[in-house]
Amino acid sequence: MRKLSGAQILLEVLQEQGVEVIFGYPGGAVINLYDHLPDYSCRHILVRHEQAAVHAADGYARATGKTGVALVTSGPGATNTVTGLATANMDSIPLVVFTGQVPTPLIGNDAFQEADIVGITRPCTKHNYLVKKIEDLERIVNEAFHIAGSGRPGPVLIDLPKDIIAGQWVKKKSVQPLLKGYNPTYAGHAGQIQRAMQVLFKARRPLFYVGGGVILANAASELTELACRLNMPVTTTLMGLGAFPEDDYLSLGMLGMHGTYRANMAVTGSDVLVAFGARFDDRVTGRIDKFAPDAKVIHVDIDPTSISKNVTVDIPIVGDLSDVLRKMLAVVKSSPEAAELCAAGHDEWLKKIANWRDQHRLSYEQDDVIKPQFVVEKISQLTRGQDPIISTEVGQNQMWAAQFFTFTRPRTWLTSGGLGTMGYGLPAAMGAQVAFPGRLVIDIAGDGSIQMNSQELATVVQYNLPVKVIILNNGYLGMVRQWQELFFAKHYSSTQMNHAPDFVKLAEAYGALGLRARTPAEVEPVLLQAFSHPGPVVVDVVVAAEENVYPMVPAGEAISNMLLV
Amino acid sequence: MKHVINVLVENEFGVLSRIASLFSGRGFNIESLTVAETEDSSVSSMTIVTEGADHIIEQITKQLNKLINVIKVVELSEAVQMAREMVLLKFSINGGPKRVELLSLIEIYQGRVLELGPRSLIVEMTGERAKIEAALEVLGPFGIKEMSRTGLVALARECGK
């Protein structure tokens, strides 16, 4: 049989895996791979920083549900992927990241551009590999895609020594990987599901608490159907936004530290709380012993380690969300009377929730300076019906986007939830735009975090990715400033961004369109101009400098203990 | 409370480091860890002794199971564990009545003398952890010069479960 180089074997396997695009950055250790890359159908997007390659692959993965792929060189190329990997790992995003490595005989010699990237990334990947023999290459690449995309998804890194990709070997026919120690549970236990449904049917103050797992499992429609059939109020986490339509009367919006008043009060008052693909993160629970204190907790998750990690669970169900939800729907359909009684049995509870909503809606006061919430609300209104994809940076911009944009569909929201990575939004938007060139992709940014990966404006211009970056420019690292205001007697230590570039000129320097809005009246026309422009745009919106995100639960407090506007 | 966990892992480089970094990264405690190949050379067996409340031990076993290279995790309760530890002890001791006394104590604990020199003694001792602890208490006053302990190795009993 004809022998191929390691580089060719790898690229053929990528082709078999259906990889359409690689986000990457070349270097000495992967030069052989780049030499063969143009011979294959897979597209390559040359980013400007390796961190952005991983975030872009991550944005692509979140928007499409496919596994994102990044390729970088050894040493600093590899170490620059760490933040991207940790981001994807915390949010369970399927990625396969290839790093170059020095040739195997040099490993451990402190060779030029050598880094022990497998050692460095062990705790922030789902799994990782160093390919030591070319005969293992094909198997490892197939295993990596299998591991990344199955079970609870996550990033997998493959370290490729230069002599492996330059070596010669015969490519075999790819076979389904067989892993002794990896066998995720997909089928939910029927008995546990039955038990859970009986408890749910009898609940008087039930609540669905929905996390990103529902989106990862492509189970949003099943979840929505179950909630609607049983008349269940639904609150979503930051990661779960889009899993349930927020314009439905059953939606309570987001819960947690910056959740809505009604969502947090409903959690606290619930008698049965059903967590779907959520992990009881500290930003959701606040003080743990005051979290849903009267509720029986039912927890559905594909990852057994998530269950009873932070909160004791009464009825655990391990399984794939779409399998479990389908089985729950089957129970509902086979017991129509119980289901009807259930749906009609908590009107009072829904009234109470409506009351909480009317007491404290998400709100802000618009005066003659632009309020950041107003900008997000405008973006939401102006893009309704266009199925936009929203990415964010991290901090106040992220929370306002989560609160004031009305999410109705899954995979339209890209945000670094677990790790909270500033600089995520622009490269993630770029990745999503590569997947969906015709859709409106908007990065809601802050003036601080946009500067963490603004070099990617060059990439979006080079590939004409018409990403819209909307900077809510308040001249501060706003979320930290907010904490300093509230808890450190306004001691604004190092949170004032005294010197920032002129973002309009910055956009123009990269060849993008730069726009600015200074008054509330300018917001709508400027946004409309940005959205209708065929190329990438940066909009600098000068917003109120010291606006705060409310409601807010101070760290470590009960979530019913909210600072309101 | 101490818990003994047996872990079967793929015998590959880096696996020990994955286990160790799981424990350190999540703040779990390792009291001892032994690892060696099993009858199947592609599989290694680890015996980990750890301490923690029940929900911590549950997290530890779940987190271990989650590692791709981990094939099987069994927590061995005291009732079912057959557990042994070995210790090598070096004494600095001259001939004389003290040495005779030491040798007789070693015999009581079923220790074996591996090396006997004019001024030194190396002893091997195997047993349950409690026995080793008791022996060390009794032999300590003779002046243990050096010591090397294996940590616990354990299997589940088959009889009388």
XYZ file of C-alpha atoms in Angstrom:
726
model
C 0.000 0.000 0.000
C 1.026 3.561 -0.661
C 2.626 5.273 2.257
C 1.559 8.764 3.260
C 3.228 11.316 5.451
C 1.913 11.826 8.959
C 0.629 15.212 7.812
C -1.365 13.616 5.000
C -2.773 10.901 7.242
C -3.922 13.539 9.694
C -5.543 15.668 6.998
C -7.275 12.629 5.485
C -8.725 11.703 8.860
C -9.932 15.290 9.300
C -11.631 14.993 5.926
C -13.266 11.717 6.986
C -14.425 13.382 10.182
C -16.157 16.031 8.076
C -14.007 18.905 9.283
C -14.821 21.946 7.163
C -12.595 24.535 8.731
C -9.425 24.772 10.785
C -8.559 27.895 12.749
C -4.816 28.058 12.957
C -1.444 29.698 13.021
C 1.650 28.111 11.468
C 5.128 27.678 12.901
C 8.282 25.623 12.525
C 6.957 22.475 14.191
C 3.860 22.231 11.981
C 5.341 23.458 8.718
C 4.961 20.007 7.134
C 1.267 20.042 7.920
C 0.837 23.475 6.411
C 2.696 22.276 3.331
C -0.053 19.713 2.649
C -3.017 21.750 3.885
C -3.887 23.338 0.507
C -4.243 19.844 -1.056
C -7.318 19.154 1.083
C -10.840 20.535 0.993
C -10.700 21.747 4.562
C -10.611 25.539 4.824
C -7.957 27.265 6.928
C -8.568 30.560 8.693
C -5.348 32.307 9.651
C -5.956 34.029 12.967
C -3.669 36.635 14.537
C -3.151 34.944 17.915
C -3.393 31.281 18.876
C -5.791 32.014 21.750
C -8.213 33.373 19.160
C -7.866 30.205 17.064
C -9.227 28.147 19.938
C -11.994 30.650 20.782
C -12.976 30.777 17.103
C -13.159 26.972 16.931
C -15.206 27.149 20.149
C -17.624 29.741 18.702
C -17.954 27.591 15.590
C -18.719 24.549 17.767
C -21.305 26.345 19.920
C -23.111 27.775 16.901
C -23.130 24.558 14.844
C -22.992 21.700 17.348
C -20.031 20.249 15.439
C -16.552 19.755 16.841
C -14.317 22.793 16.324
C -10.722 22.350 15.190
C -7.631 24.477 15.810
C -4.026 23.986 14.755
C -0.994 25.748 16.187
C 2.734 25.305 16.471
C 4.829 24.123 19.427
C 6.043 26.105 22.439
C 4.383 29.521 22.641
C 1.842 28.536 19.976
C 0.778 25.691 22.200
C 0.836 27.602 25.486
C -1.292 30.342 23.913
C -4.107 27.804 23.520
C -4.413 27.195 27.260
C -7.017 29.902 27.978
C -9.083 28.751 25.004
C -8.939 25.142 26.156
C -9.856 26.012 29.732
C -12.761 28.118 28.437
C -14.083 25.223 26.348
C -13.469 22.736 29.135
C -15.508 24.690 31.669
C -18.402 25.092 29.212
C -18.205 21.514 27.787
C -17.505 22.547 24.201
C -16.250 19.886 21.767
C -12.889 20.846 20.281
C -9.889 19.044 18.861
C -6.769 21.178 19.120
C -3.560 20.134 17.380
C -0.267 21.483 18.668
C 3.127 21.040 17.072
C 5.922 19.567 19.156
C 9.683 19.300 18.738
C 10.857 16.027 17.173
C 10.558 13.039 19.542
C 14.350 12.639 20.050
C 14.490 16.231 21.321
C 11.565 16.010 23.750
C 12.751 16.759 27.247
C 15.918 18.490 26.060
C 14.606 22.029 26.450
C 14.719 22.337 22.681
C 13.787 25.560 20.878
C 10.029 26.184 21.160
C 9.518 23.140 23.311
C 6.755 23.107 25.931
C 5.270 20.113 27.768
C 1.816 21.040 26.526
C 0.309 17.672 27.402
C 1.454 18.190 30.985
C 0.301 21.803 30.998
C -3.173 21.101 29.609
C -4.007 17.892 31.469
C -6.312 19.646 33.942
C -8.015 21.851 31.348
C -8.859 19.304 28.645
C -11.265 16.399 28.609
C -8.324 14.309 27.452
C -5.027 14.830 25.668
C -2.448 12.889 23.711
C 1.179 13.022 22.728
C 1.613 10.985 19.557
C 4.813 8.987 20.072
C 4.592 6.630 17.105
C 3.246 7.370 13.664
C 1.347 4.077 13.673
C -0.815 5.484 16.502
C -1.619 8.754 14.743
C -4.766 7.744 12.898
C -6.265 5.926 15.875
C -5.530 8.850 18.193
C -7.115 11.430 15.894
C -10.268 9.325 15.582
C -10.364 8.761 19.333
C -9.966 12.482 19.936
C -13.012 13.351 17.829
C -14.993 10.574 19.509
C -14.078 11.776 23.005
C -14.562 15.475 22.220
C -18.045 15.102 20.811
C -19.583 12.345 22.943
C -20.784 12.124 26.537
C -20.268 15.463 28.227
C -18.370 17.153 25.385
C -15.048 18.881 25.872
C -11.736 19.848 24.316
C -9.125 17.247 23.383
C -5.561 18.196 22.577
C -3.194 16.219 20.345
C 0.497 17.041 20.507
C 2.262 16.214 17.244
C 6.056 15.897 17.231
C 7.561 17.158 14.016
C 9.090 13.790 13.068
C 5.669 12.137 13.379
C 4.003 14.458 10.891
C 7.044 14.269 8.612
C 7.242 10.446 8.875
C 5.710 7.925 6.481
C 3.064 5.321 7.204
C 0.189 3.509 5.573
C -3.256 4.878 6.269
C -5.793 2.251 7.228
C -9.516 2.351 6.998
C -10.783 4.280 9.995
C -12.630 2.202 12.529
C -14.905 3.165 15.385
C -12.644 3.792 18.381
C -12.844 1.341 21.234
C -11.983 2.768 24.623
C -11.989 0.475 27.632
C -12.364 3.262 30.136
C -14.825 5.523 28.333
C -18.443 4.600 27.903
C -20.838 7.482 28.644
C -24.342 6.645 29.813
C -26.866 7.874 27.259
C -30.023 6.050 28.233
C -31.724 7.483 31.298
C -32.903 4.920 33.845
C -36.620 4.327 33.216
C -37.390 3.679 36.886
C -35.712 6.894 38.021
C -37.531 8.840 35.303
C -40.859 7.358 36.422
C -40.084 8.289 40.046
C -39.125 11.806 39.031
C -42.309 12.276 37.024
C -44.495 11.128 39.905
C -42.838 13.686 42.172
C -43.194 16.347 39.496
C -46.872 15.546 38.900
C -47.608 16.167 42.556
C -45.588 19.354 42.852
C -47.404 22.547 43.844
C -44.522 24.941 43.284
C -42.381 23.298 40.609
C -39.583 24.912 38.652
C -37.361 23.861 35.767
C -33.761 25.005 36.133
C -32.186 24.636 32.708
C -28.488 24.732 31.885
C -26.241 24.556 28.852
C -26.474 20.760 28.797
C -29.879 21.035 27.121
C -28.328 23.034 24.289
C -25.322 20.712 23.997
C -27.680 17.724 23.736
C -29.829 19.492 21.113
C -32.784 18.907 23.405
C -34.270 22.420 23.519
C -37.426 21.467 21.625
C -38.129 18.462 23.888
C -37.538 20.638 26.953
C -39.880 23.303 25.609
C -42.553 20.751 24.829
C -42.354 19.212 28.303
C -42.509 22.600 30.022
C -45.463 23.729 27.921
C -47.414 20.490 28.344
C -47.042 20.617 32.122
C -47.303 24.401 32.426
C -43.907 24.525 34.124
C -42.131 27.793 34.828
C -38.593 27.718 33.441
C -35.477 29.574 34.487
C -32.231 29.189 32.582
C -28.622 29.645 33.556
C -26.275 31.905 31.621
C -25.247 28.848 29.582
C -28.840 27.755 29.109
C -30.064 30.955 27.422
C -31.879 29.996 24.237
C -32.897 26.548 25.483
C -36.375 27.910 26.227
C -38.010 30.859 24.427
C -37.767 33.895 26.673
C -40.826 35.476 25.088
C -42.990 32.658 26.479
C -45.016 33.468 29.601
C -43.466 30.448 31.348
C -39.971 31.915 31.033
C -38.545 33.542 34.153
C -35.298 34.558 32.467
C -31.938 33.880 34.031
C -31.347 32.982 37.669
C -28.379 33.535 39.955
C -26.103 36.418 40.840
C -27.557 38.701 38.150
C -30.739 36.728 37.622
C -34.238 38.160 37.626
C -36.064 38.775 40.887
C -38.826 36.352 39.940
C -36.378 33.566 39.001
C -34.455 33.764 42.249
C -37.620 34.064 44.349
C -39.150 31.127 42.496
C -36.089 28.941 43.172
C -36.227 29.878 46.826
C -39.957 29.155 47.078
C -40.082 26.005 44.930
C -41.107 22.601 46.263
C -39.707 20.609 43.336
C -36.704 21.830 41.388
C -35.755 19.950 38.238
C -32.241 20.686 37.010
C -31.656 19.795 33.365
C -28.019 19.834 32.264
C -26.988 22.375 34.874
C -24.284 22.058 37.507
C -25.295 24.195 40.496
C -22.444 26.638 39.921
C -21.709 29.096 42.739
C -22.835 32.037 40.577
C -26.223 30.286 40.335
C -26.688 29.005 43.867
C -25.206 31.786 45.977
C -25.215 30.620 49.580
C -25.736 26.921 49.147
C -27.827 26.096 52.235
C -30.315 28.808 51.256
C -30.638 27.557 47.708
C -34.059 25.996 47.069
C -34.281 25.096 50.762
C -37.734 23.509 50.567
C -37.352 21.721 47.258
C -36.980 18.124 46.349
C -34.224 18.210 43.755
C -34.346 16.154 40.572
C -31.145 16.377 38.542
C -30.700 15.142 34.979
C -27.151 15.214 33.652
C -24.931 13.104 31.431
C -21.990 13.621 33.777
C -22.321 11.699 37.058
C -19.722 13.952 38.711
C -22.109 16.907 38.351
C -24.725 15.165 40.441
C -24.632 15.788 44.193
C -21.368 17.716 43.796
C -22.608 20.994 45.277
C -26.209 20.275 46.220
C -27.632 17.014 47.525
C -29.916 15.539 44.900
C -33.039 13.547 45.774
C -33.604 11.920 42.398
C -30.521 11.691 40.178
C -30.924 10.716 36.539
C -27.751 10.112 34.556
C -28.255 10.239 30.823
C -28.378 12.190 27.621
C -30.812 15.094 27.972
C -32.656 14.349 24.756
C -33.126 10.690 25.716
C -34.342 11.533 29.215
C -36.638 14.328 28.028
C -38.161 12.076 25.370
C -38.821 9.448 28.021
C -40.357 12.079 30.293
C -42.603 13.193 27.439
C -43.608 9.573 26.916
C -44.646 9.369 30.581
C -46.690 12.548 30.140
C -48.400 11.170 27.057
C -49.140 7.823 28.672
C -50.674 9.404 31.769
C -52.770 12.258 30.320
C -54.926 12.647 33.429
C -52.035 13.073 35.821
C -50.407 15.439 33.343
C -53.535 17.534 33.020
C -53.981 17.702 36.761
C -50.366 18.704 37.079
C -50.635 21.414 34.436
C -53.715 22.877 36.088
C -52.453 22.315 39.619
C -50.105 25.209 40.077
C -51.960 28.251 38.785
C -51.489 29.930 42.122
C -47.774 29.396 41.906
C -47.688 30.950 38.429
C -49.700 33.886 39.742
C -47.215 34.343 42.530
C -44.381 34.313 40.014
C -46.226 36.883 37.879
C -46.503 38.989 40.995
C -42.785 38.833 41.586
C -42.286 39.811 37.959
C -44.506 42.868 38.367
C -42.794 43.854 41.599
C -39.315 44.001 40.092
C -38.846 43.825 36.360
C -35.427 44.185 34.793
C -35.231 47.913 34.338
C -33.080 50.996 33.946
C -33.628 54.701 33.689
C -32.907 56.224 30.327
C -31.777 59.837 30.558
C -29.704 61.898 28.135
C -26.687 59.615 28.291
C -26.901 56.230 26.593
C -27.662 53.401 29.001
C -25.950 50.136 28.080
C -29.162 48.191 28.769
C -30.931 50.382 26.223
C -28.349 49.446 23.587
C -28.815 45.722 24.198
C -32.596 46.122 24.157
C -32.321 47.972 20.837
C -30.119 45.237 19.380
C -32.726 42.698 20.478
C -35.606 44.667 18.942
C -33.875 45.555 15.689
C -32.731 41.990 14.984
C -35.969 40.223 15.898
C -36.859 37.643 13.290
C -33.355 37.677 11.812
C -32.072 34.784 13.930
C -28.888 36.597 14.983
C -26.024 34.990 16.881
C -24.867 36.971 19.892
C -21.439 36.602 21.442
C -20.142 38.553 24.395
C -17.000 39.428 26.190
C -17.031 39.098 29.981
C -18.236 41.437 32.679
C -21.062 43.956 32.660
C -21.443 43.723 28.866
C -22.051 39.987 29.231
C -24.626 40.362 32.000
C -26.560 43.120 30.216
C -26.565 41.033 27.053
C -27.879 38.062 29.034
C -30.557 40.154 30.738
C -31.809 42.438 27.994
C -31.539 40.369 24.830
C -34.566 38.130 24.314
C -33.219 34.685 23.414
C -35.634 32.357 21.725
C -33.502 29.726 20.022
C -30.623 27.455 21.037
C -27.097 27.933 19.648
C -27.586 31.666 19.189
C -25.656 32.664 22.308
C -21.880 32.383 22.651
C -20.461 33.390 25.989
C -17.707 32.206 28.270
C -19.811 31.088 31.220
C -17.652 28.956 33.467
C -14.214 30.444 33.002
C -15.353 34.008 32.308
C -12.770 34.710 29.640
C -12.384 38.335 28.577
C -11.425 38.505 24.917
C -13.645 35.558 24.018
C -16.367 37.397 22.134
C -14.709 38.634 18.955
C -12.923 35.393 18.009
C -16.011 33.351 18.958
C -18.178 35.569 16.739
C -15.633 35.100 13.990
C -15.913 31.298 14.294
C -19.705 31.429 14.193
C -19.614 33.740 11.193
C -17.380 31.288 9.319
C -20.034 28.627 9.918
C -22.929 30.919 8.958
C -21.658 33.557 6.535
C -25.176 34.844 5.854
C -26.346 35.344 9.432
C -26.047 38.413 11.568
C -23.322 37.765 14.167
C -22.940 40.389 16.869
C -20.266 40.644 19.572
C -21.553 42.665 22.506
C -18.316 43.927 24.021
C -16.882 46.207 26.644
C -14.061 48.658 26.101
C -11.852 46.572 28.395
C -12.337 43.087 27.055
C -12.410 43.983 23.356
C -8.781 45.036 23.761
C -7.836 41.517 24.802
C -8.266 40.115 21.293
C -8.874 43.136 19.066
C -6.065 41.942 16.764
C -8.667 39.594 15.242
C -10.187 42.567 13.426
C -7.445 41.830 10.880
C -8.758 38.289 10.463
C -12.399 39.307 10.019
C -11.373 41.869 7.437
C -9.073 39.438 5.595
C -11.842 36.825 5.236
C -14.649 39.382 4.991
C -16.467 37.971 7.988
C -19.108 40.661 8.568
C -19.054 40.464 12.373
C -20.594 43.447 14.185
C -18.727 44.463 17.320
C -20.829 46.685 19.562
C -18.633 48.178 22.282
C -20.479 49.391 25.373
C -17.774 51.900 26.169
C -17.925 53.152 29.748
C -14.225 53.785 30.228
C -14.029 51.277 33.055
C -13.494 47.625 33.740
C -17.106 47.942 34.705
C -17.879 44.807 36.674
C -14.839 45.113 38.890
C -15.604 48.826 39.299
C -19.157 47.879 40.313
C -17.797 45.573 43.033
C -15.407 48.301 44.154
C -18.296 50.743 44.331
C -20.511 48.399 46.313
C -18.051 46.541 48.509
C -14.824 48.554 48.585
C -16.118 52.081 49.274
C -15.682 53.243 45.674
C -11.987 52.570 45.742
C -11.556 52.340 41.981
C -8.166 50.726 42.039
C -6.888 50.087 38.485
C -10.336 49.823 36.925
C -10.376 53.110 35.094
C -9.248 52.615 31.511
C -7.521 55.960 31.321
C -6.206 55.348 27.894
C -8.078 53.436 25.245
C -7.702 53.662 21.508
C -10.200 55.553 19.388
C -12.197 52.450 18.416
C -13.536 54.049 15.229
C -10.015 54.746 14.044
C -8.904 51.313 15.198
C -11.590 49.728 13.025
C -10.560 51.891 10.112
C -6.890 51.038 10.601
C -7.791 47.374 10.143
C -9.993 48.146 7.143
C -13.327 47.672 8.920
C -16.128 50.221 9.203
C -16.015 52.227 12.405
C -19.116 53.988 13.789
C -19.919 55.840 16.956
C -23.060 56.681 18.937
C -22.914 59.407 21.589
C -26.569 60.125 22.308
C -29.609 57.881 22.794
C -31.091 59.184 19.552
C -28.057 58.047 17.600
C -28.185 54.445 18.824
C -30.864 53.083 16.518
C -29.630 54.628 13.243
C -26.038 53.658 13.980
C -27.024 50.065 14.797
C -29.145 49.859 11.647
C -26.252 51.158 9.593
C -23.934 48.587 11.175
C -26.338 45.676 10.622
C -26.915 46.547 6.987
C -23.218 47.000 6.193
C -21.908 44.003 4.234
C -18.547 43.846 6.038
C -17.207 43.857 9.582
C -18.144 46.857 11.727
C -17.044 48.228 15.066
C -19.565 50.448 16.829
C -18.251 52.507 19.707
C -21.226 53.322 21.920
C -20.416 55.872 24.585
C -22.494 54.707 27.542
C -23.103 55.877 31.106
C -19.805 55.429 32.921
C -20.988 54.175 36.280
C -24.081 52.170 35.447
C -24.437 48.965 37.482
C -25.818 45.542 36.697
C -28.913 44.834 38.806
C -30.323 42.782 40.376
C -27.219 41.585 42.116
C -26.714 38.933 44.754
C -23.556 39.750 46.710
C -21.090 36.840 46.533
C -21.868 34.207 49.161
C -25.354 35.524 49.991
C -28.663 33.705 49.560
C -30.021 34.307 46.054
C -33.249 35.697 47.508
C -31.139 38.458 49.027
C -30.858 40.722 46.010
C -29.675 44.252 45.572
C -32.336 45.734 43.298
C -32.099 48.908 41.258
C -12.338 8.203 57.825
C -9.812 6.373 55.686
C -10.948 4.812 52.437
C -9.196 2.389 50.152
C -9.857 2.726 46.439
C -8.601 0.312 43.818
C -8.217 1.753 40.350
C -7.481 -0.188 37.184
C -5.888 2.060 34.589
C -4.429 1.717 31.139
C -0.711 1.162 31.472
C 0.339 4.280 29.575
C 2.677 7.152 30.259
C 1.067 10.088 31.959
C -1.723 8.168 33.665
C -0.193 8.461 37.130
C 0.158 12.165 36.557
C -3.523 12.416 35.537
C -4.579 10.727 38.768
C -2.231 12.798 40.894
C -3.304 16.036 39.254
C -6.967 15.139 39.711
C -6.371 14.787 43.454
C -4.295 17.950 43.772
C -6.497 20.042 41.459
C -9.670 19.212 43.367
C -8.143 19.372 46.805
C -8.540 15.666 47.562
C -6.091 14.094 49.922
C -3.820 11.133 49.041
C -2.426 9.301 52.022
C -0.717 6.623 50.007
C -0.688 5.468 46.430
C 0.869 2.333 45.040
C 0.940 1.408 41.398
C 2.200 -1.552 39.397
C 1.433 -3.619 36.343
C -1.210 -6.342 36.654
C -1.297 -9.815 35.113
C -2.313 -8.026 31.916
C 0.651 -5.838 31.003
C -1.595 -3.252 29.310
C -3.329 -2.608 32.638
C -1.933 -1.202 35.872
C -3.494 -1.390 39.275
C -3.420 1.445 41.774
C -4.359 1.307 45.394
C -5.131 4.728 46.786
C -5.695 5.420 50.452
C -7.566 8.646 51.006
C -9.507 10.374 53.697
C -12.764 12.291 53.554
C -16.487 12.403 54.238
C -18.742 10.095 52.240
C -19.734 12.723 49.675
C -16.060 13.512 49.036
C -15.278 9.834 48.500
C -18.251 9.643 46.125
C -16.847 12.601 44.158
C -13.387 11.016 44.114
C -14.672 7.749 42.665
C -16.833 9.570 40.111
C -14.006 11.868 39.077
C -11.635 8.912 38.744
C -14.188 7.107 36.586
C -14.428 10.157 34.379
C -10.758 9.936 33.363
C -10.519 8.327 29.950
C -7.607 6.039 30.936
C -9.355 4.712 34.026
C -10.964 1.338 33.362
C -12.474 0.490 36.716
C -12.809 2.036 40.165
C -13.720 -0.001 43.232
C -13.992 1.399 46.695
C -13.025 -1.347 49.143
C -14.921 -1.111 52.379
C -13.180 -2.420 55.480
C -15.371 -5.502 55.485
C -14.226 -6.673 52.087
C -10.688 -5.435 51.797
C -7.670 -7.678 51.988
C -4.999 -5.069 52.480
C -1.304 -5.299 53.150
C 1.588 -2.962 53.479
C 5.295 -3.668 53.509
C 7.975 -1.764 55.318
C 11.768 -2.006 55.199
C 13.577 -0.862 58.337
C 17.238 -0.186 58.922
C 18.580 -0.227 62.460
C 21.963 0.906 63.608
C 22.771 -1.512 66.399
C 25.827 -3.307 67.729
C 25.896 -6.915 68.922
C 24.791 -7.510 72.488
C 21.666 -8.022 74.579
C 19.858 -5.094 72.943
C 20.204 -6.734 69.563
C 18.934 -10.026 70.915
C 15.905 -8.237 72.309
C 15.300 -6.494 68.976
C 15.570 -9.771 67.044
C 13.051 -11.440 69.283
C 10.584 -8.581 68.871
C 11.052 -8.742 65.115
C 10.187 -12.413 65.257
C 7.012 -11.689 67.192
C 5.928 -9.351 64.394
C 6.895 -11.974 61.811
C 9.542 -9.701 60.353
C 12.369 -11.114 58.267
C 15.975 -10.136 58.662
C 17.315 -9.335 55.210
C 20.793 -8.194 56.187
C 22.668 -8.574 59.413
C 25.938 -6.651 59.814
C 28.158 -6.024 62.792
C 26.577 -2.632 63.370
C 23.405 -2.730 61.315
C 20.269 -4.639 60.589
C 17.752 -4.504 57.739
C 14.313 -5.976 58.331
C 11.293 -6.585 56.115
C 7.831 -6.644 57.594
C 4.473 -7.176 55.929
C 0.984 -6.936 57.284
C -2.134 -4.958 57.827
C -1.614 -1.328 58.432
C -2.496 -1.640 62.129
C 0.134 -4.295 62.637
C 2.803 -2.223 60.930
C 1.878 0.769 63.066
C 2.052 -1.352 66.232
C 5.425 -2.803 65.238
C 6.840 0.637 64.540
C 5.766 1.812 67.951
C 7.489 -1.091 69.660
C 10.615 -1.061 67.488
C 10.972 2.713 67.426
C 12.922 2.966 70.690
C 15.682 0.808 69.149
C 16.492 3.680 66.818
C 15.182 3.268 63.293
C 17.853 4.749 61.054
C 15.932 4.619 57.776
C 12.551 3.426 56.698
C 10.806 2.765 53.388
C 7.072 1.949 53.281
C 5.124 0.758 50.285
C 1.752 2.175 51.147
C -1.240 -0.110 51.060
C -1.994 -2.663 48.350
C -5.436 -4.203 48.454
C -7.834 -6.608 46.789
C -11.465 -7.388 47.464
C -12.050 -10.610 49.409
C -13.918 -13.369 47.646
C -14.999 -15.306 50.748
C -17.291 -14.284 53.542
C -18.538 -11.155 51.785
